[in-house]
Short mmCIF file of C-alpha atoms and ligand atoms in Angstrom, two decimals:
data_model
loop_
_atom_site.label_atom_id
_atom_site.label_comp_id
_atom_site.label_asym_id
_atom_site.label_seq_id
_atom_site.Cartn_x
_atom_site.Cartn_y
_atom_site.Cartn_z
CA MET W 1 -12.76 6.85 19.34
CA ALA W 2 -15.36 9.32 18.87
CA ARG W 3 -17.69 9.35 15.45
CA LEU W 4 -16.73 12.36 13.57
CA ASN W 5 -20.52 13.59 12.99
CA SER W 6 -20.46 15.63 16.24
CA HIS W 7 -17.06 17.52 15.11
CA ALA W 8 -18.38 17.87 11.57
CA ARG W 9 -18.84 21.61 11.68
CA ASP W 10 -15.54 22.06 13.84
CA LEU W 11 -13.82 19.91 11.24
CA ASP W 12 -15.58 22.03 8.18
CA ARG W 13 -13.94 25.21 10.09
CA PHE W 14 -10.57 24.16 11.15
CA TRP W 15 -9.45 22.61 7.79
CA GLN W 16 -9.01 25.25 5.02
CA GLY W 17 -8.67 22.39 2.18
CA ARG W 18 -11.13 20.32 0.15
CA ILE W 19 -12.98 17.98 2.45
CA LEU W 20 -14.87 15.22 0.82
CA TRP W 21 -17.88 13.80 3.28
CA ASP W 22 -19.67 10.62 3.38
CA SER W 23 -17.77 9.71 0.04
CA PRO W 24 -17.89 5.69 -0.87
CA MET W 25 -14.22 4.66 -0.61
CA SER W 26 -14.69 2.04 -3.92
CA GLN W 27 -13.47 5.20 -5.63
CA PHE W 28 -9.49 4.88 -3.55
CA SER W 29 -9.25 0.82 -3.65
CA THR W 30 -8.34 -1.11 -6.58
CA LEU W 31 -11.27 -3.59 -5.69
CA LYS W 32 -13.54 -0.98 -6.18
CA VAL W 33 -15.83 -2.09 -3.28
CA GLY W 34 -16.01 0.05 -0.15
CA GLY W 35 -18.42 1.86 1.51
CA PRO W 36 -18.29 5.85 2.39
CA ALA W 37 -15.89 7.50 4.88
CA GLU W 38 -17.49 10.08 7.25
CA ALA W 39 -14.64 12.24 5.92
CA ILE W 40 -11.82 12.16 3.38
CA ILE W 41 -9.14 14.67 3.48
CA SER W 42 -5.95 15.30 0.97
CA VAL W 43 -2.83 16.86 2.99
CA THR W 44 -0.01 17.88 0.80
CA ASN W 45 2.85 18.61 3.14
CA ASN W 46 4.26 17.42 6.53
CA GLN W 47 2.94 20.89 8.19
CA GLU W 48 -0.71 20.32 7.09
CA LEU W 49 -0.65 16.59 8.53
CA ASN W 50 0.52 17.30 11.84
CA LYS W 51 -2.00 20.26 12.05
CA LEU W 52 -4.54 17.30 11.37
CA ILE W 53 -2.93 14.60 13.09
CA LEU W 54 -2.86 16.90 16.31
CA TRP W 55 -6.86 18.19 15.54
CA LEU W 56 -7.71 14.45 15.64
CA LYS W 57 -5.87 13.25 18.77
CA LYS W 58 -7.47 16.61 20.37
CA HIS W 59 -11.00 15.43 19.32
CA GLU W 60 -10.38 11.59 19.68
CA ILE W 61 -11.34 10.96 16.40
CA GLY W 62 -9.69 7.99 14.63
CA TRP W 63 -7.93 8.18 11.18
CA TRP W 64 -6.52 6.21 8.47
CA ILE W 65 -3.74 6.56 5.74
CA VAL W 66 -4.46 5.23 2.66
CA GLY W 67 -2.34 5.42 -0.29
CA ARG W 68 -3.46 4.33 -3.93
CA GLY W 69 -5.84 1.65 -2.10
CA SER W 70 -4.05 -1.49 -4.14
CA ASN W 71 -3.77 -3.48 -0.90
CA ILE W 72 -6.91 -2.74 1.03
CA LEU W 73 -10.66 -3.93 1.55
CA VAL W 74 -13.08 -1.42 3.21
CA PRO W 75 -16.53 -2.64 4.30
CA ASP W 76 -19.49 -2.14 3.02
CA THR W 77 -20.54 -0.27 6.14
CA GLY W 78 -17.77 2.29 5.05
CA LEU W 79 -15.05 3.47 7.72
CA ALA W 80 -15.72 5.93 11.02
CA GLY W 81 -13.41 8.99 11.24
CA VAL W 82 -11.10 10.47 8.74
CA VAL W 83 -9.57 9.10 5.91
CA ILE W 84 -6.25 10.93 5.13
CA ILE W 85 -4.81 11.37 1.32
CA LEU W 86 -1.21 12.33 0.80
CA GLU W 87 -0.92 14.57 -2.04
CA GLY W 88 1.29 17.41 -3.02
CA GLU W 89 4.68 17.49 -1.90
CA PHE W 90 4.27 13.74 -0.87
CA ARG W 91 4.48 12.83 -4.38
CA SER W 92 8.13 14.34 -5.02
CA ILE W 93 10.90 12.39 -6.24
CA GLU W 94 14.53 13.93 -5.75
CA LYS W 95 18.22 12.92 -5.92
CA LEU W 96 20.11 13.48 -2.92
CA MET W 97 23.35 15.68 -4.42
CA ASN W 98 25.60 16.19 -1.71
CA SER W 99 28.51 13.71 -2.72
CA SER W 100 29.49 13.20 1.11
CA ILE W 101 26.06 11.47 2.03
CA THR W 102 24.97 10.00 -1.26
CA ARG W 103 27.85 8.38 -2.54
CA LYS W 104 28.34 5.28 -0.37
CA LYS W 105 29.88 2.24 -2.23
CA GLU W 106 28.84 3.24 -5.51
CA LYS W 107 25.30 4.01 -4.30
CA VAL W 108 23.15 6.64 -5.28
CA LEU W 109 20.56 8.16 -2.79
CA ILE W 110 17.06 9.07 -4.06
CA ARG W 111 14.45 10.21 -2.03
CA ALA W 112 10.55 9.75 -2.70
CA GLY W 113 7.19 11.22 -0.96
CA ALA W 114 5.28 8.18 0.67
CA GLY W 115 2.34 9.24 -1.72
CA CYS W 116 4.39 8.83 -5.06
CA LEU W 117 3.37 5.88 -7.24
CA LEU W 118 6.31 3.22 -7.29
CA PRO W 119 5.69 2.59 -11.09
CA LYS W 120 6.38 6.20 -11.34
CA LEU W 121 9.68 6.18 -9.28
CA VAL W 122 10.60 3.08 -11.11
CA ASN W 123 10.04 5.34 -14.38
CA TYR W 124 12.34 7.79 -12.72
CA CYS W 125 15.01 5.50 -11.98
CA ILE W 126 15.20 4.31 -15.76
CA SER W 127 15.76 8.07 -16.46
CA GLN W 128 18.55 8.16 -14.15
CA ASN W 129 20.34 4.88 -14.97
CA LEU W 130 19.48 3.71 -11.39
CA SER W 131 19.20 -0.30 -10.87
CA GLY W 132 17.37 -1.78 -8.05
CA LEU W 133 13.53 -1.10 -8.17
CA GLU W 134 12.87 -2.96 -11.67
CA PHE W 135 10.61 -5.38 -9.50
CA GLY W 136 8.31 -2.69 -8.66
CA VAL W 137 7.17 -1.66 -12.17
CA GLY W 138 4.26 -3.37 -11.91
CA ILE W 139 3.24 -2.93 -8.29
CA PRO W 140 0.30 -0.36 -8.31
CA GLY W 141 0.96 1.05 -4.93
CA SER W 142 2.80 4.34 -3.04
CA ILE W 143 5.84 4.66 -1.65
CA GLY W 144 4.23 4.61 1.70
CA GLY W 145 2.12 1.18 1.01
CA ALA W 146 5.01 -0.39 -0.50
CA ILE W 147 7.10 0.23 2.91
CA VAL W 148 4.43 -0.88 5.46
CA MET W 149 3.71 -3.51 3.13
CA ASN W 150 7.42 -4.66 2.33
CA ALA W 151 6.13 -5.02 -1.25
CA GLY W 152 8.14 -7.61 -3.21
CA ALA W 153 8.09 -9.75 -6.55
CA TRP W 154 10.46 -11.35 -8.10
CA GLY W 155 12.45 -12.56 -5.34
CA TYR W 156 13.07 -8.83 -4.38
CA GLU W 157 11.52 -6.74 -1.56
CA ILE W 158 11.40 -3.20 -1.26
CA GLY W 159 12.64 -3.09 2.48
CA SER W 160 16.37 -4.14 1.21
CA LEU W 161 16.59 -0.73 -0.44
CA VAL W 162 15.62 1.47 2.23
CA ASP W 163 18.41 3.76 3.55
CA GLU W 164 15.96 5.52 6.01
CA VAL W 165 12.62 7.06 6.03
CA LEU W 166 10.78 10.07 7.67
CA LEU W 167 8.10 9.15 10.24
CA MET W 168 5.26 10.84 12.05
CA ASN W 169 3.74 9.28 15.03
CA SER W 170 0.19 9.85 16.49
CA ASN W 171 1.49 12.87 18.29
CA GLY W 172 2.36 14.50 15.35
CA ASP W 173 6.07 14.14 15.90
CA ILE W 174 8.51 14.14 12.75
CA PHE W 175 11.81 11.88 12.94
CA PRO W 176 13.90 10.28 10.74
CA GLU W 177 14.63 6.30 11.08
CA GLN W 178 16.97 4.13 9.47
CA GLY W 179 16.08 1.36 7.51
CA ARG W 180 17.58 -1.37 9.18
CA ASN W 181 15.69 -0.54 12.00
CA LEU W 182 12.13 -0.71 10.87
CA GLY W 183 11.92 -4.71 10.91
CA PHE W 184 10.98 -5.96 7.59
CA PHE W 185 9.39 -9.35 7.09
CA TYR W 186 7.59 -11.08 4.32
CA ARG W 187 4.93 -8.44 3.31
CA LYS W 188 5.04 -6.30 6.79
CA TRP W 189 7.26 -3.70 8.81
CA SER W 190 7.39 -3.75 12.26
CA LEU W 191 6.37 -0.37 13.17
CA PRO W 192 3.09 0.56 15.49
CA HIS W 193 -0.14 0.43 13.37
CA ASN W 194 -0.49 4.54 13.56
CA MET W 195 3.19 5.34 12.17
CA ILE W 196 2.82 7.46 9.01
CA LEU W 197 5.73 7.01 6.42
CA LEU W 198 6.39 10.54 5.08
CA SER W 199 9.06 10.06 2.90
CA ALA W 200 11.88 7.30 1.77
CA THR W 201 15.31 7.67 1.27
CA PHE W 202 16.44 4.37 -1.34
CA SER W 203 20.04 3.05 -1.97
CA LEU W 204 20.29 2.37 -5.70
CA THR W 205 23.06 1.12 -8.02
CA PRO W 206 24.11 2.84 -10.87
CA GLY W 207 23.29 0.88 -14.24
CA SER W 208 22.53 0.39 -17.51
CA LYS W 209 19.52 2.24 -18.76
CA ASP W 210 19.15 -0.79 -21.72
CA VAL W 211 19.49 -3.66 -19.23
CA ILE W 212 16.96 -1.71 -16.73
CA LYS W 213 14.45 -1.27 -19.39
CA ALA W 214 14.87 -4.31 -21.12
CA THR W 215 14.43 -6.15 -17.15
CA CYS W 216 11.22 -3.92 -16.75
CA ARG W 217 9.73 -4.94 -19.68
CA LYS W 218 10.50 -8.81 -19.03
CA TYR W 219 8.58 -8.10 -15.38
CA GLN W 220 5.75 -6.65 -17.31
CA GLU W 221 5.28 -9.55 -19.75
CA LEU W 222 5.31 -12.08 -17.12
CA ARG W 223 2.29 -9.92 -15.36
CA ARG W 224 0.09 -9.84 -18.19
CA ARG W 225 1.02 -13.46 -19.09
CA ASN W 226 0.35 -14.65 -15.62
CA GLN W 227 -2.20 -12.08 -13.42
CA PRO W 228 -5.45 -10.77 -14.13
CA VAL W 229 -4.04 -7.25 -14.75
CA ALA W 230 -6.75 -5.99 -16.48
CA GLU W 231 -9.72 -6.84 -13.78
CA PRO W 232 -10.05 -5.18 -10.51
CA SER W 233 -8.25 -6.87 -7.59
CA ALA W 234 -5.76 -6.26 -4.79
CA GLY W 235 -3.17 -8.36 -6.23
CA SER W 236 -2.57 -11.42 -4.40
CA PHE W 237 -5.22 -11.92 -1.94
CA PHE W 238 -3.20 -14.41 0.71
CA LYS W 239 0.06 -14.21 2.09
CA ASN W 240 2.24 -17.44 0.94
CA PRO W 241 2.70 -19.87 3.55
CA PRO W 242 6.08 -20.83 4.32
CA ALA W 243 7.47 -22.90 1.64
CA ASP W 244 4.21 -23.09 -0.35
CA SER W 245 1.86 -21.09 -2.68
CA ALA W 246 -1.02 -19.56 -1.66
CA GLY W 247 -2.17 -19.95 -5.42
CA ARG W 248 -1.39 -23.60 -5.64
CA LEU W 249 -3.33 -24.50 -2.31
CA ILE W 250 -6.30 -22.47 -3.38
CA GLU W 251 -6.00 -24.35 -7.13
CA LYS W 252 -5.70 -27.86 -5.58
CA ALA W 253 -8.72 -27.01 -3.37
CA GLY W 254 -10.65 -26.78 -6.72
CA LEU W 255 -11.40 -22.97 -6.40
CA LYS W 256 -10.46 -21.56 -9.20
CA GLY W 257 -12.88 -19.58 -10.82
CA PHE W 258 -15.18 -20.39 -7.81
CA SER W 259 -17.44 -17.05 -6.96
CA VAL W 260 -19.70 -15.61 -4.12
CA GLY W 261 -21.93 -12.51 -5.52
CA GLY W 262 -19.61 -10.25 -7.98
CA ALA W 263 -16.33 -11.67 -6.23
CA LYS W 264 -14.49 -14.60 -8.11
CA ILE W 265 -11.25 -16.39 -7.65
CA SER W 266 -9.43 -15.57 -10.97
CA GLU W 267 -9.25 -18.35 -13.51
CA LYS W 268 -5.60 -17.03 -14.43
CA HIS W 269 -4.28 -16.77 -11.06
CA ALA W 270 -5.90 -18.69 -8.00
CA ASN W 271 -4.51 -15.95 -5.49
CA PHE W 272 -6.36 -13.05 -7.17
CA ILE W 273 -10.05 -12.31 -6.08
CA VAL W 274 -11.44 -10.25 -8.91
CA ASN W 275 -14.38 -8.10 -8.77
CA THR W 276 -16.58 -8.87 -11.81
CA GLY W 277 -18.24 -5.82 -12.03
CA LYS W 278 -20.72 -5.91 -9.25
CA ALA W 279 -18.92 -7.23 -5.91
CA SER W 280 -19.65 -5.95 -2.26
CA ALA W 281 -17.19 -6.31 0.34
CA ALA W 282 -19.53 -8.54 1.79
CA ASP W 283 -19.23 -11.14 -1.40
CA ILE W 284 -14.98 -10.58 -0.87
CA LEU W 285 -15.02 -11.55 2.73
CA HIS W 286 -17.43 -14.52 2.39
CA LEU W 287 -15.27 -15.98 -0.64
CA MET W 288 -12.10 -14.98 1.39
CA GLN W 289 -13.36 -17.07 4.35
CA THR W 290 -14.78 -19.92 1.84
CA VAL W 291 -10.92 -20.29 0.50
CA GLN W 292 -9.52 -20.34 4.47
CA GLN W 293 -12.14 -23.03 5.34
CA GLU W 294 -11.56 -24.94 2.06
CA VAL W 295 -7.86 -24.90 1.94
CA TYR W 296 -7.80 -25.75 5.85
CA LYS W 297 -10.11 -28.88 5.35
CA ARG W 298 -7.99 -30.22 2.58
CA PHE W 299 -4.30 -29.17 3.70
CA GLY W 300 -4.17 -28.17 7.74
CA ILE W 301 -3.07 -24.70 6.35
CA LYS W 302 -4.66 -21.53 7.57
CA LEU W 303 -4.44 -19.07 4.68
CA GLU W 304 -3.84 -15.59 6.14
CA PRO W 305 -4.84 -12.17 4.21
CA GLU W 306 -2.03 -10.11 2.57
CA VAL W 307 -4.63 -7.54 1.96
CA HIS W 308 -5.56 -4.92 4.95
CA ILE W 309 -9.15 -5.09 6.02
CA LEU W 310 -9.69 -1.84 7.51
CA GLY W 311 -12.08 -1.46 10.25
CA GLY W 312 -11.83 -5.18 10.86
CA VAL W 313 -13.70 -8.28 9.73
C1 FAD D 1 -2.60 -5.72 -9.72
C2 FAD D 1 -1.63 -6.09 -8.53
C3 FAD D 1 -0.88 -6.17 -8.53
C4 FAD D 1 -0.12 -6.18 -7.12
N1 FAD D 1 1.44 -6.75 -7.38
C5 FAD D 1 1.85 -6.95 -5.95
C6 FAD D 1 3.37 -7.23 -5.94
O1 FAD D 1 3.72 -8.02 -7.16
N2 FAD D 1 3.94 -7.50 -4.91
C7 FAD D 1 3.61 -6.72 -3.70
O2 FAD D 1 3.85 -6.62 -2.47
N3 FAD D 1 2.26 -6.10 -3.63
C8 FAD D 1 1.50 -6.17 -5.07
N4 FAD D 1 0.17 -5.61 -5.00
C9 FAD D 1 -0.18 -5.17 -3.84
C10 FAD D 1 -0.15 -3.46 -3.61
O3 FAD D 1 -0.39 -3.20 -4.78
C11 FAD D 1 1.26 -3.51 -2.54
O4 FAD D 1 1.18 -3.80 -1.44
C12 FAD D 1 1.36 -2.04 -2.45
O5 FAD D 1 2.50 -1.39 -2.16
C13 FAD D 1 0.59 -1.08 -1.59
O6 FAD D 1 0.26 0.30 -1.71
P1 FAD D 1 -0.65 1.41 -1.53
O7 FAD D 1 -0.33 2.29 -1.99
O8 FAD D 1 -1.78 0.76 -2.36
O9 FAD D 1 -1.07 1.07 0.04
P2 FAD D 1 -2.82 0.67 0.29
O10 FAD D 1 -3.52 -0.11 -0.05
O11 FAD D 1 -3.30 1.87 0.24
O12 FAD D 1 -2.44 0.66 1.80
C14 FAD D 1 -2.17 -0.64 2.50
C15 FAD D 1 -1.37 -0.51 3.64
O13 FAD D 1 -0.42 0.64 4.13
C16 FAD D 1 -1.16 1.72 4.85
N5 FAD D 1 -0.48 2.85 4.27
C17 FAD D 1 -0.34 3.50 3.15
N6 FAD D 1 0.57 4.45 2.96
C18 FAD D 1 0.84 4.86 4.17
C19 FAD D 1 1.60 5.65 4.62
N7 FAD D 1 2.43 6.71 4.13
N8 FAD D 1 2.04 5.78 6.31
C20 FAD D 1 1.74 4.63 6.73
N9 FAD D 1 0.88 3.62 6.50
C21 FAD D 1 0.62 3.73 5.15
C22 FAD D 1 -2.23 1.49 4.90
O14 FAD D 1 -3.17 2.36 5.95
C23 FAD D 1 -2.89 0.24 4.21
O15 FAD D 1 -2.96 -0.65 5.69
C24 FAD D 1 -0.50 -5.76 -5.93
C25 FAD D 1 -1.69 -5.19 -6.27
C26 FAD D 1 -2.31 -5.05 -7.22
C27 FAD D 1 -3.84 -4.48 -7.40
#
């Protein structure tokens, strides 16, 4: 892939909207670390995105889609290429009204854009008396990030609620795909790395507003009690190994409270790496590797990061 700088003037001429040049990715990551991306561009609809993807392909420039940055780690050296943020129409929510399509087995179909915040969709569901997505109330990601990660909590996963999605491939082609063909597994889907999720339709169940609200409150309370919600983090840093918990293993390895520079294993939940204020991405990566080595030494288990390290280690 070519670096962008030799095409920067072309891009400036070609793109009508705002471009953030050499801007730190720490502002787009809940871990609050990450060096500059060559360019950061917000797109507001499918046509704009298609145009941008085709231009980037023509010039062989790499690109990254970033949702709310709540499950990414960007190196201190930053990212070559263009970071794409989905805004405008990508943040919409709509109830599909055509009863012949929407009413299957007392399900209601809700379509949300990939850039819409998951907790915003949960609030919309509360307003419409729809149950299913309550588990997502405290997950601070976008619909795109949540589906790519098959986000889940309290025994539920978002993949099980996806009826259909709209996708764009790296040629800019747009096409629908059934939820059951997305190959959801624990914290991942099975589509190629450069597939972009544009929107998703969820199949939800009519329910009682009071019960839905009470469930959301319960989940929020559990988070406040057990997770360091006020400190910058990316949620659970490692995937749970089969039939075990990464947090339990890290705690048993004696690493709770252990820190490297400004990165620390949370005292509240050992699977959270928090930024105590001045962490660099290198601190977090160093801490990640220390945890992996110690847990492997003690238990023979290799912990795999759940967090996506953009640009590689
Ligand atoms: C406090 C806290 C609590 C959390 N709790 C949970 C939890 O309970 N359960 C859980 O599963 N996760 C949890 N997370 C992690 C995170 O919020 C989820 O994984 C979330 O779904 C990520 O969404 P995002 O928009 O932030 O994705 P990002 O971090 O922006 O991106 C994640 C990956 O998805 C890709 N991506 C994003 N949007 C698109 C798109 N439209 N098309 C294609 N690829 C895309 C990115 O390129 C990247 O590879 C938590 C995080 C925090 C900070």
